[in-house]
Amino acid sequence: MSMQASYDTQCPFCSVQCKMRVIEERHPDRQRPTYKIEGLPNAASEGRLCVKGINAYQHALSRERLLRPLLKSGGVFREITWEEALGVLADRISDIQAEHGPDAVGVYGGGSLTNESAYLLGKFARVALKTRYVDYNGRFCMSAAASAGVKTFGLDRGLTNPLSEVMHAECIVLAGTNIADCQPTLMPYFTKAKENGACIVVIDPRTTKTAEMADIHLKVKPGTDAALANGLLKVVVEEKLTNPSFIASRTSGYEDVQSYVTSLELTDIAALTGVDEDDIRRAARAFGRAGSGMIFTARGVEQHRDGHMAVRAFLNLILATGKIGKPGCGYGAVTGQGNGQGGREHGQKADQLPGYRLIENPEDRAYVAGVWGIDPADLPGKGVSAYEMMELVHKRDIRALLVMSSNPVVSNPNAAFVEEGLRSLDFLAVADMFLSETAMMADLVLPATAFLENEGTLTNLEGRVLLRGGDRPAPGEARHDWRLLSDLAARLGKGAYFPYTSAEQIFEELRVASKGGAADYYGITYERLRREGGVYWPCPDPEQPGTARLFERRFAHPDGRAAFAVAVNNEPGEKEDADYPLVMTNGRMLPHYLTGVQTRRSPALLARELENVMEIHPRTAERHRIGDGELVRVASRRGSMIVRSRLTADIREDTVFVPMHWGGVQNVNNATNPLLDPFCKMPDFKTSAVRIRTLNAADLAPLEAQEG
């Protein structure tokens, strides 16, 4: 007779955070159990699951899971006990800090950590290690949109209104976001809007599955999004499609923006962006004339040297038309990682403390120090961004690094530079479920739990806090991130500050630490989340429902007004020339997620895309004598990768596209541009000048070695 167990949880991948049930059935006549996956109705995805969510259980149950701590000796890993592992890690940290100071140790987190683990990681860095150097891979995901939201609205939350309002918008602009591949369970919201008569504008250099839905597709040249947004606003202003009463009563700085965009020539913008002037006018009129509308941005707009200002240019368009703070109107930063939103709210970022407090603000420091039971003077100051941490590793300012649920040697730009730096560390410790490319380089690897095993809260792209179950027993000796940190703090003599025995206990402290901050979770409890399914922040009181729609009456700046800003038209961060004649951009594909550490351990997902590819227009391929399906070397001024060509007329002729899910010789970030946005330190992932050629025999050796 078969035995059955079921686990209610949620997908570990994108920011929708779809709820699901994993049903495990053990059969007496079979060695391995079988699994059935059911979507559970909830307010975000309405019970839908995509191919990644349906197959997510496969990596959690993979035979490649790390089961015990691993210590490298003579270049070879050997299993050790947790007692030994914590002792080695504590001793190495203590020795390095004693010789070089507290800032010689850095902490590098991830956007898939629960709120509890992200909160504790920030606290651990500042209280147990007393280091200023903590940041996370979400810096590469949301930093441009987050900083733009704070400067424009006074507050950063992924969506300013709930997903349920999307279907009621009369015009929707999707700028640099391919929702069909990256957040596919959201697509019905947009198809319903279209059925209701909405005009959908997609801005993307590729004709993606999302762009196929568009009424107007603006096939923009990578790196010119701010100029395109300025062109749209110019038309709106000159054709008197603005909302003067909203501008006068609820904003500041409009006159400077109006003066700038009217001084521009639309013909120049069309030439710079590669978008036809008439198409710019059509899109601007559609948004300006609509009674309601929303603009969404994602990495295509944000991952540039001017990503912050590019987002602000689109926010100018929202403010000028008054399309925010009312039904069917607002802005959406389409968060990439599962907890990219919550991960940056509670102290995992270099400049932040819990609740979106700022580490250099004396009042914020005093409040959080009081919650933590320390003197505010003992809190370190602001650190640096994720990529800048890698620069400090190179300079030997950071000599030891604790990496938690991240794979920086693949996800950072200029990957060869990052790998060289990590190899120079005195000590590298990595907590992960698998031997990722970064974990393979580590001195110590610590086995972490998967989504099926690790209870905690995550905050989806709407700003809705959700409680994820984690009832399945962890395999081997895998430990929760928060427990690992608590145990290590005890070994470092700081156990009194980390007395936790459950994720809920940590969340209770997080509630208090966030109270009164911009991201106020105080009114949210596990009991409420179990009962209500999810609660929007800010929620300052347990008796309040949470705030689904922001900015109905005032913005979060002290004067209550939103701020316009002039976003100057810039050339792309790196331009083509005779040596590097094409622009390379990057992104995701449907079956995979981030650096592929999890999805490449799923047989069903790996089978859909076994290797990395380069999308290239047939006419461009012909000029470079590249056939469909050939192995190609793509090289920039920084490095190169080997990928297989995929000919498609869906991409601009001056552009090639390479996904981001592979490491080694297939890693697109071997070639990407580390130029940083001055406001938010987002690297310029999306515009790298490259050259391409088919492989010769010498090129094949690294591939054969990797396969071997």
XYZ file of C-alpha atoms in Angstrom:
708
model
C 0.000 0.000 0.000
C 1.409 3.394 -0.980
C 2.011 6.174 1.563
C 1.406 9.832 0.821
C 2.717 13.103 2.248
C 1.983 16.620 1.044
C 3.825 19.881 1.565
C 2.271 23.311 1.044
C 4.953 25.725 -0.052
C 5.667 28.254 -2.791
C 7.889 28.361 -5.839
C 11.515 29.322 -5.025
C 12.156 31.138 -8.277
C 10.734 34.441 -9.517
C 9.127 37.314 -7.651
C 5.521 36.225 -8.190
C 5.981 33.558 -5.496
C 3.238 31.211 -6.660
C 1.775 28.943 -3.983
C 1.815 25.201 -4.578
C 1.375 21.779 -3.007
C 3.950 19.039 -3.504
C 2.390 15.594 -3.053
C 4.884 12.799 -2.431
C 3.740 9.201 -2.850
C 5.883 6.250 -1.825
C 5.127 2.924 -3.473
C 6.178 -0.438 -2.003
C 7.191 -1.754 -5.428
C 9.317 1.275 -6.457
C 12.653 2.502 -5.199
C 11.868 6.187 -5.633
C 8.681 8.077 -4.769
C 6.557 9.859 -7.358
C 5.479 13.496 -7.135
C 2.439 15.471 -8.117
C 2.441 19.282 -8.131
C -0.708 21.371 -7.664
C -1.031 25.138 -7.852
C -2.784 26.641 -4.846
C -5.090 29.633 -5.395
C -3.694 32.843 -3.996
C -4.011 36.529 -4.739
C -0.804 36.828 -6.775
C -0.855 34.016 -9.335
C -4.420 32.757 -8.804
C -3.216 29.146 -8.594
C -1.134 29.131 -11.768
C 2.315 27.547 -12.042
C 4.879 27.800 -14.830
C 7.260 25.114 -16.047
C 9.896 26.152 -13.493
C 7.490 25.976 -10.566
C 6.073 22.617 -11.645
C 9.579 21.140 -11.715
C 11.127 23.026 -8.777
C 10.859 19.981 -6.498
C 13.401 18.178 -8.696
C 16.383 20.249 -7.608
C 15.315 20.090 -3.963
C 15.361 16.275 -4.208
C 18.472 16.076 -6.360
C 21.157 13.534 -5.528
C 23.644 16.381 -5.967
C 22.403 18.135 -2.813
C 25.122 18.903 -0.300
C 24.515 16.813 2.814
C 27.488 17.601 5.068
C 30.040 20.403 5.487
C 33.043 20.151 3.168
C 36.544 21.377 3.971
C 39.128 21.719 1.210
C 42.499 20.213 1.927
C 45.174 19.950 -0.728
C 42.682 21.093 -3.319
C 40.246 18.268 -2.454
C 37.050 18.472 -0.392
C 36.483 16.129 2.528
C 33.408 15.809 4.719
C 33.626 17.161 8.258
C 31.179 17.628 11.128
C 29.276 20.839 11.755
C 31.224 21.240 14.981
C 34.475 21.189 13.021
C 33.074 23.444 10.293
C 31.897 26.135 12.687
C 35.194 25.932 14.546
C 37.240 26.371 11.366
C 35.070 29.263 10.176
C 35.076 31.062 13.524
C 38.843 30.618 13.927
C 39.637 31.887 10.426
C 37.343 34.903 10.800
C 38.804 35.746 14.214
C 42.397 35.399 13.025
C 41.865 37.534 9.919
C 39.995 40.253 11.806
C 42.591 40.271 14.591
C 45.345 40.907 12.058
C 43.569 43.132 9.536
C 40.540 44.635 11.317
C 36.797 43.860 11.230
C 36.322 45.134 7.669
C 38.711 42.488 6.336
C 35.762 40.069 6.356
C 32.865 40.582 3.950
C 29.398 39.047 3.709
C 27.685 38.460 0.371
C 24.007 37.474 0.390
C 21.272 36.553 -2.037
C 17.856 37.699 -3.200
C 16.336 34.260 -2.661
C 16.882 34.273 1.098
C 13.774 34.555 3.245
C 13.118 37.846 5.011
C 14.218 36.190 8.233
C 17.558 35.050 6.794
C 18.166 38.355 4.983
C 17.433 40.270 8.196
C 19.717 38.016 10.192
C 22.520 38.232 7.636
C 22.586 42.014 7.954
C 22.472 41.801 11.729
C 25.183 39.131 11.763
C 27.521 41.245 9.626
C 27.084 44.324 11.805
C 26.776 42.789 15.278
C 28.745 39.530 15.181
C 31.417 40.590 12.678
C 31.210 44.394 13.029
C 32.046 44.714 9.337
C 30.711 47.396 7.044
C 31.050 45.105 4.032
C 27.724 43.409 3.412
C 25.753 43.457 0.178
C 23.873 40.987 -2.012
C 23.191 39.878 -5.560
C 19.921 41.810 -5.596
C 22.145 44.812 -6.302
C 22.189 43.469 -9.882
C 18.410 43.090 -9.918
C 16.574 45.985 -8.346
C 18.993 48.738 -7.370
C 18.202 51.112 -10.258
C 14.437 50.869 -9.816
C 14.748 50.997 -6.028
C 16.868 54.146 -5.992
C 14.653 55.775 -8.638
C 11.528 54.981 -6.622
C 13.022 56.474 -3.472
C 14.117 59.651 -5.242
C 10.851 60.072 -7.160
C 8.211 58.872 -4.698
C 10.139 58.823 -1.415
C 9.565 55.065 -1.215
C 10.540 51.936 -3.127
C 8.079 49.071 -3.440
C 7.935 46.820 -6.503
C 4.373 47.707 -7.545
C 2.570 50.796 -6.354
C -0.763 49.039 -6.804
C -1.960 45.409 -6.736
C -1.675 43.042 -9.691
C -5.456 42.759 -9.823
C -5.592 46.330 -11.189
C -3.480 45.519 -14.260
C -6.489 44.220 -16.158
C -8.263 47.567 -15.655
C -5.500 49.736 -17.138
C -6.320 51.274 -20.519
C -2.669 51.467 -21.595
C 0.278 49.421 -20.309
C 3.930 50.075 -21.093
C 6.269 47.102 -20.585
C 9.793 48.512 -20.795
C 12.694 46.082 -20.779
C 10.655 43.243 -19.323
C 9.892 39.869 -20.882
C 7.161 38.702 -18.539
C 6.201 35.739 -20.739
C 9.565 34.092 -20.019
C 10.502 35.610 -16.651
C 7.165 35.797 -14.760
C 4.864 33.701 -16.990
C 2.102 33.241 -14.410
C 1.480 37.004 -14.609
C 0.671 36.925 -18.319
C -3.096 36.379 -17.821
C -3.317 39.803 -16.144
C -2.019 41.411 -19.328
C -4.041 39.260 -21.713
C -7.178 40.133 -19.719
C -6.261 43.829 -19.962
C -5.908 43.407 -23.712
C -9.284 41.663 -23.880
C -10.695 44.664 -22.018
C -9.371 46.950 -24.761
C -6.022 48.024 -23.318
C -3.255 49.172 -25.637
C -0.019 47.380 -24.763
C 3.325 48.977 -25.609
C 6.449 46.805 -25.358
C 9.943 48.311 -25.401
C 12.552 45.653 -26.154
C 15.318 45.064 -28.735
C 13.896 41.561 -29.286
C 10.499 40.347 -30.429
C 9.925 38.223 -27.332
C 6.798 36.261 -26.451
C 5.781 39.348 -24.485
C 6.366 41.634 -27.471
C 4.215 39.379 -29.652
C 1.261 40.484 -27.499
C 1.972 44.177 -28.049
C -0.113 46.621 -30.033
C 3.028 48.743 -30.405
C 6.539 47.276 -30.214
C 9.379 49.777 -29.910
C 12.507 47.800 -30.864
C 14.920 50.038 -28.992
C 18.680 49.898 -29.242
C 20.135 48.671 -25.917
C 21.301 51.509 -23.684
C 19.028 54.236 -25.080
C 15.943 53.764 -22.900
C 16.193 57.141 -21.169
C 16.244 58.892 -24.538
C 13.203 56.917 -25.671
C 11.294 57.804 -22.500
C 12.204 61.452 -23.058
C 10.863 61.190 -26.607
C 7.571 59.795 -25.312
C 7.308 62.597 -22.751
C 8.153 65.227 -25.381
C 5.147 64.134 -27.440
C 2.895 64.038 -24.371
C 3.950 67.572 -23.401
C 3.722 69.093 -26.871
C 0.355 67.521 -27.618
C -0.993 68.705 -24.250
C -1.682 65.213 -22.920
C -0.335 66.057 -19.457
C -2.391 66.403 -16.263
C -1.741 70.017 -15.166
C -3.763 69.847 -11.949
C -1.912 66.730 -10.756
C 1.438 68.256 -11.678
C 0.643 71.468 -9.807
C -0.793 69.917 -6.656
C 1.266 66.762 -6.205
C 4.698 67.141 -7.826
C 7.799 69.332 -7.943
C 10.461 69.984 -10.565
C 8.243 69.697 -13.655
C 9.333 72.934 -15.286
C 12.949 71.795 -15.684
C 11.886 68.489 -17.220
C 9.411 70.204 -19.521
C 12.090 72.628 -20.670
C 14.556 69.819 -21.331
C 12.297 67.479 -23.306
C 10.866 70.290 -25.435
C 14.426 71.301 -26.357
C 15.044 67.850 -27.848
C 14.454 66.922 -31.472
C 12.403 63.784 -32.022
C 14.396 63.014 -35.151
C 17.568 62.887 -33.041
C 15.894 60.586 -30.506
C 14.710 58.299 -33.301
C 18.244 58.136 -34.713
C 19.785 57.407 -31.292
C 17.260 54.772 -30.230
C 16.682 53.141 -33.598
C 12.923 53.543 -33.121
C 10.828 55.115 -35.860
C 9.609 58.621 -35.047
C 6.009 57.771 -35.933
C 6.075 54.778 -33.564
C 7.291 56.997 -30.730
C 4.353 59.335 -31.393
C 1.851 56.449 -31.517
C 3.053 55.038 -28.192
C 3.090 58.448 -26.492
C -0.429 59.249 -27.643
C -1.718 55.871 -26.521
C -0.398 56.396 -22.999
C -1.189 60.095 -22.794
C -4.788 59.749 -23.994
C -5.645 56.707 -21.869
C -7.834 57.320 -18.859
C -5.730 54.898 -16.821
C -2.335 53.356 -17.361
C 0.657 51.619 -15.863
C 4.357 51.454 -16.687
C 6.503 48.451 -15.807
C 10.288 48.392 -16.001
C 12.770 45.569 -15.512
C 16.391 44.746 -16.181
C 16.329 45.811 -19.836
C 15.910 49.423 -18.687
C 17.701 49.170 -15.357
C 20.959 47.288 -15.994
C 22.802 50.213 -17.559
C 25.285 52.836 -16.505
C 22.324 55.269 -16.442
C 19.714 52.762 -15.209
C 18.635 54.965 -12.302
C 17.950 57.954 -14.541
C 16.369 55.785 -17.246
C 13.800 54.598 -14.720
C 13.273 58.169 -13.568
C 12.583 59.160 -17.168
C 9.727 56.653 -17.279
C 8.502 57.827 -13.876
C 8.426 61.377 -15.280
C 5.937 60.085 -17.845
C 3.735 58.664 -15.100
C 3.822 61.885 -13.100
C 3.212 64.141 -16.087
C 0.017 62.228 -16.911
C -1.070 61.813 -13.263
C -1.359 58.044 -13.640
C -0.593 56.937 -10.100
C -2.416 56.545 -6.792
C -5.747 55.565 -8.326
C -7.298 52.368 -9.759
C -5.554 50.965 -12.820
C -2.720 53.495 -12.538
C 0.793 53.106 -11.211
C 4.345 51.914 -11.623
C 5.741 48.408 -11.400
C 9.396 47.459 -10.986
C 9.244 43.815 -12.006
C 11.417 42.222 -9.348
C 13.578 39.382 -10.654
C 14.506 37.198 -7.688
C 12.090 35.424 -5.382
C 12.753 37.788 -2.494
C 14.535 40.601 -4.275
C 12.015 42.962 -2.669
C 12.240 41.785 0.943
C 15.951 41.112 0.623
C 16.718 44.802 0.244
C 14.282 46.046 2.872
C 15.790 44.628 6.044
C 19.515 45.208 6.078
C 21.192 43.022 3.473
C 22.182 46.099 1.455
C 25.356 48.024 2.219
C 23.590 51.247 3.225
C 20.424 49.950 4.869
C 19.090 48.756 8.198
C 15.776 46.925 8.720
C 12.599 48.650 7.572
C 14.480 50.569 4.857
C 16.231 52.613 7.485
C 19.556 54.143 6.495
C 22.704 53.052 8.297
C 24.176 56.560 8.213
C 21.077 58.237 9.665
C 21.666 58.816 13.425
C 18.011 58.290 14.367
C 17.816 55.063 12.368
C 21.046 53.792 13.901
C 19.819 54.563 17.398
C 16.490 52.823 16.879
C 17.883 49.599 15.401
C 20.753 49.492 17.893
C 18.132 49.678 20.640
C 16.271 46.706 19.173
C 19.522 44.762 18.925
C 20.711 45.722 22.398
C 23.958 47.395 21.335
C 25.450 50.876 21.442
C 24.754 52.823 18.210
C 28.442 53.713 18.121
C 29.218 50.006 17.675
C 27.300 49.812 14.398
C 29.683 50.057 11.437
C 29.095 52.575 8.682
C 27.999 52.190 5.078
C 29.775 49.609 2.948
C 29.955 49.282 -0.823
C 27.941 47.589 -3.552
C 28.287 43.943 -4.569
C 30.646 44.511 -7.501
C 32.664 47.066 -5.548
C 33.162 44.376 -2.910
C 34.842 42.293 -5.620
C 37.116 45.243 -6.371
C 38.044 45.399 -2.676
C 38.732 41.667 -2.734
C 41.175 42.345 -5.563
C 42.828 45.087 -3.551
C 43.089 42.735 -0.549
C 41.029 45.109 1.591
C 38.573 42.211 1.964
C 40.527 39.050 2.801
C 37.738 36.639 3.755
C 34.234 36.288 2.395
C 31.123 34.472 3.560
C 28.804 33.887 0.590
C 25.253 32.793 1.324
C 22.952 31.424 -1.412
C 24.684 33.290 -4.215
C 27.066 32.512 -7.061
C 29.086 35.704 -7.633
C 31.718 34.168 -9.899
C 28.960 33.681 -12.492
C 26.508 36.504 -11.719
C 28.949 39.426 -11.527
C 30.053 41.306 -14.631
C 33.651 40.922 -15.739
C 33.636 37.369 -14.352
C 37.325 36.617 -14.928
C 38.236 39.603 -12.743
C 35.875 38.344 -10.026
C 37.245 34.794 -10.201
C 40.801 36.078 -9.923
C 39.835 38.068 -6.842
C 38.062 35.178 -5.127
C 41.079 32.943 -5.702
C 43.248 35.513 -3.899
C 41.168 35.450 -0.707
C 42.722 34.147 2.485
C 39.470 32.295 3.166
C 36.221 31.743 1.256
C 33.189 30.086 2.847
C 30.016 29.358 0.866
C 26.608 28.207 2.130
C 24.567 26.607 -0.643
C 22.527 23.559 -1.618
C 24.942 22.534 -4.379
C 28.566 22.819 -5.396
C 28.049 25.940 -7.490
C 30.893 27.440 -9.481
C 31.635 29.701 -6.494
C 31.345 26.860 -3.974
C 33.884 24.850 -5.979
C 36.390 27.635 -5.280
C 35.658 27.744 -1.538
C 37.799 26.608 1.371
C 34.665 25.625 3.297
C 31.215 24.722 1.978
C 28.169 24.556 4.254
C 25.033 22.623 3.221
C 21.887 24.770 3.223
C 18.223 23.808 3.135
C 15.907 24.117 0.132
C 12.522 25.796 -0.206
C 10.634 22.610 0.752
C 12.439 22.517 4.090
C 12.905 26.132 5.147
C 9.895 27.985 6.558
C 9.885 31.752 6.313
C 8.399 34.847 4.746
C 9.129 36.336 1.336
C 7.870 39.578 -0.181
C 6.667 39.339 -3.753
C 6.852 41.962 -6.494
C 3.639 43.633 -5.267
C 5.033 44.253 -1.780
C 2.815 41.453 -0.463
C 4.404 39.459 2.379
C 3.766 35.709 2.054
C 4.500 32.842 4.446
C 6.181 29.824 2.857
C 5.826 26.450 4.494
C 8.902 24.266 4.983
C 7.674 21.018 6.471
C 9.728 18.474 4.541
C 12.672 17.167 6.589
C 16.055 18.425 5.442
C 18.339 15.834 3.869
C 21.525 14.795 5.607
C 22.881 17.550 7.829
C 21.690 20.544 5.785
C 20.898 23.540 8.002
C 18.727 26.610 7.587
C 20.629 29.818 6.796
C 19.356 31.506 9.936
C 20.442 28.606 12.130
C 23.895 28.549 10.552
C 24.309 32.256 11.312
C 23.061 31.852 14.876
C 25.412 28.925 15.494
C 28.367 30.803 14.032
C 27.564 33.897 16.097
C 27.672 31.717 19.217
C 31.116 30.414 18.237
C 32.249 34.039 17.814
C 31.077 34.892 21.329
C 27.966 36.779 20.176
C 25.374 34.092 20.858
C 23.397 36.296 23.280
C 22.386 38.482 20.325
C 21.248 35.489 18.245
C 19.106 33.311 20.561
C 16.709 32.071 17.885
C 15.052 28.686 17.727
C 12.602 29.314 14.859
C 12.039 31.524 11.839
C 8.917 32.944 13.486
C 10.970 34.122 16.462
C 13.263 36.013 14.075
C 10.267 37.524 12.282
C 8.905 38.808 15.594
C 12.152 40.731 16.073
C 12.102 41.895 12.435
C 8.599 43.318 13.012
C 9.897 45.493 15.824
C 13.073 46.450 13.953
C 11.008 47.620 10.963
C 8.402 49.471 13.051
C 8.126 53.097 11.980
C 10.404 52.570 8.987
C 9.432 53.021 5.364
C 8.984 49.251 5.003
C 6.924 48.800 8.159
C 6.075 45.129 8.843
C 5.011 45.620 12.454
C 1.356 44.808 11.805
C 2.197 41.515 10.052
C 2.378 38.244 11.988
C 2.677 34.578 11.040
C -0.841 34.062 12.358
C -2.185 36.757 10.026
C -0.279 35.381 7.076
C -1.653 31.892 7.672
C -5.159 33.288 7.962
C -5.112 35.931 5.208
C -2.663 34.390 2.726
C -0.598 37.576 2.397
C -0.393 41.159 3.668
C 0.927 44.268 1.866
C 3.449 46.517 3.546
C 3.456 49.134 4.913
C 1.307 47.647 7.663
C 2.045 49.528 10.894
C -0.646 47.917 13.047
C -2.016 44.360 13.439
C -5.529 45.772 13.138
C -4.826 47.410 9.765
C -5.262 45.572 6.457
C -1.975 46.655 4.848
C -1.556 49.130 1.993
C -2.368 47.645 -1.418
C -2.320 50.918 -3.379
C 0.299 53.507 -2.525
C 0.287 57.301 -2.906
C -3.460 57.845 -3.108
C -3.243 61.179 -1.282
C 0.429 61.972 -0.814
C 3.874 60.683 -1.681
C 6.446 59.624 0.895
C 8.671 62.715 0.678
C 8.332 65.111 3.636
C 6.433 67.629 1.489
C 4.100 64.911 0.189
C 5.058 65.596 -3.437
C 6.680 63.378 -6.050
C 9.858 64.694 -7.663
C 10.488 65.048 -11.387
C 14.115 64.829 -12.543
C 15.840 65.674 -15.811
C 17.171 62.452 -17.363
C 19.735 63.508 -19.953
C 19.928 61.542 -23.197
C 23.097 59.460 -23.050
C 24.929 57.296 -25.519
C 25.110 53.615 -24.467
C 27.785 52.781 -21.921
C 29.886 51.033 -24.539
C 29.540 51.677 -28.277
C 30.344 49.442 -31.223
C 33.426 50.144 -33.337
C 35.445 48.471 -36.074
C 36.990 45.960 -33.655
C 33.792 45.207 -31.727
C 30.983 45.865 -34.216
C 27.950 44.454 -32.354
C 26.076 45.186 -29.138
C 25.586 42.231 -26.807
C 22.725 42.221 -24.354
C 21.736 39.462 -21.949
C 18.800 38.117 -19.975
C 16.795 35.031 -19.065
C 15.158 32.155 -20.860
C 11.991 30.413 -19.691
C 13.359 27.090 -18.341
C 16.196 28.541 -16.278
C 16.758 30.914 -13.367
C 19.696 33.164 -12.469
C 23.011 31.284 -12.716
C 21.234 27.950 -13.233
C 22.578 26.321 -10.058
C 19.090 25.036 -9.226
C 17.412 24.709 -12.630
C 20.350 22.837 -14.174
C 19.802 20.229 -11.414
C 16.245 19.716 -12.682
C 16.272 17.084 -15.471
C 12.992 18.374 -16.905
C 14.262 21.964 -17.134
C 17.768 21.148 -18.315
C 16.315 19.026 -21.116
C 14.580 22.122 -22.499
C 17.844 24.106 -22.770
C 21.037 22.092 -22.429
C 23.552 24.771 -23.347
C 23.917 28.490 -23.770
C 23.027 30.167 -27.063
C 23.514 33.436 -28.926
C 20.495 34.890 -30.690
C 21.544 36.698 -33.874
C 19.683 38.130 -36.856
C 20.111 36.052 -40.068
C 21.479 39.012 -42.031
C 24.019 39.714 -39.297
C 24.969 36.041 -39.186
C 25.471 36.037 -42.960
C 27.807 39.041 -42.758
C 29.871 37.241 -40.122
C 29.705 33.875 -41.921
C 27.943 32.141 -39.054
C 25.430 29.377 -39.660
C 22.528 28.333 -37.472
C 23.589 25.979 -34.672
C 27.321 26.649 -34.964
C 29.570 27.089 -31.948
C 30.657 30.718 -31.760
C 33.145 32.679 -29.695
C 31.721 35.990 -28.493
C 34.423 38.369 -27.248
C 34.452 41.821 -25.660
C 37.344 43.901 -24.372
C 37.136 41.971 -21.083
C 36.769 38.334 -22.050
C 34.840 35.831 -24.105
C 32.438 32.898 -24.043
C 31.616 29.983 -26.316
C 27.936 29.551 -27.202
C 25.830 28.043 -29.959
C 24.289 30.354 -32.544
C 20.528 30.603 -32.895
C 19.379 32.574 -35.930
C 16.207 34.597 -35.495
C 14.677 37.630 -37.189
C 13.236 38.612 -33.803
C 16.311 40.615 -32.792
C 17.795 43.887 -34.025
C 20.529 43.470 -36.642
C 23.063 45.409 -34.553
C 22.435 43.316 -31.429
C 23.096 39.786 -30.173
C 21.452 38.259 -27.102
C 23.069 35.715 -24.744
C 21.278 34.268 -21.652
C 22.844 34.387 -18.197
C 22.306 30.880 -16.802
C 25.666 29.184 -17.450
C 29.134 29.487 -15.957
C 32.548 28.480 -17.213
C 33.291 28.995 -20.900
C 29.564 29.581 -21.534
C 29.297 32.453 -19.043
C 28.008 35.637 -20.688
C 29.488 37.626 -17.806
C 32.973 36.789 -19.004
C 32.324 39.618 -21.451
C 29.873 41.998 -19.766
C 30.653 45.565 -18.830
C 31.351 46.390 -15.138
C 30.735 50.126 -15.620
C 28.605 51.189 -12.635
C 25.645 53.545 -12.399
C 26.791 56.467 -10.202
C 23.525 56.577 -8.234
C 22.861 52.915 -7.438
C 26.019 51.024 -8.506
C 24.140 48.836 -10.961
C 26.576 47.362 -13.512
C 25.993 47.964 -17.221
C 25.130 44.340 -18.042
C 23.006 45.151 -21.060
C 25.405 46.946 -23.417
C 28.730 45.339 -24.221
C 30.477 45.855 -27.552
C 31.489 42.450 -28.933
C 32.888 40.646 -31.946
C 31.946 37.122 -33.003
C 33.465 34.308 -35.011
C 33.032 30.574 -35.483
C 35.309 28.285 -33.529
C 38.558 26.740 -34.574
C 40.166 23.601 -33.115
C 42.008 25.517 -30.378
C 38.729 26.975 -29.153
C 37.251 23.526 -28.551
C 39.813 22.445 -25.935
C 38.218 24.371 -23.002
C 34.798 22.953 -23.875
C 36.124 19.409 -23.982
C 37.929 19.933 -20.678
C 34.746 21.271 -19.060
C 32.722 18.304 -20.308
C 35.408 15.930 -19.085
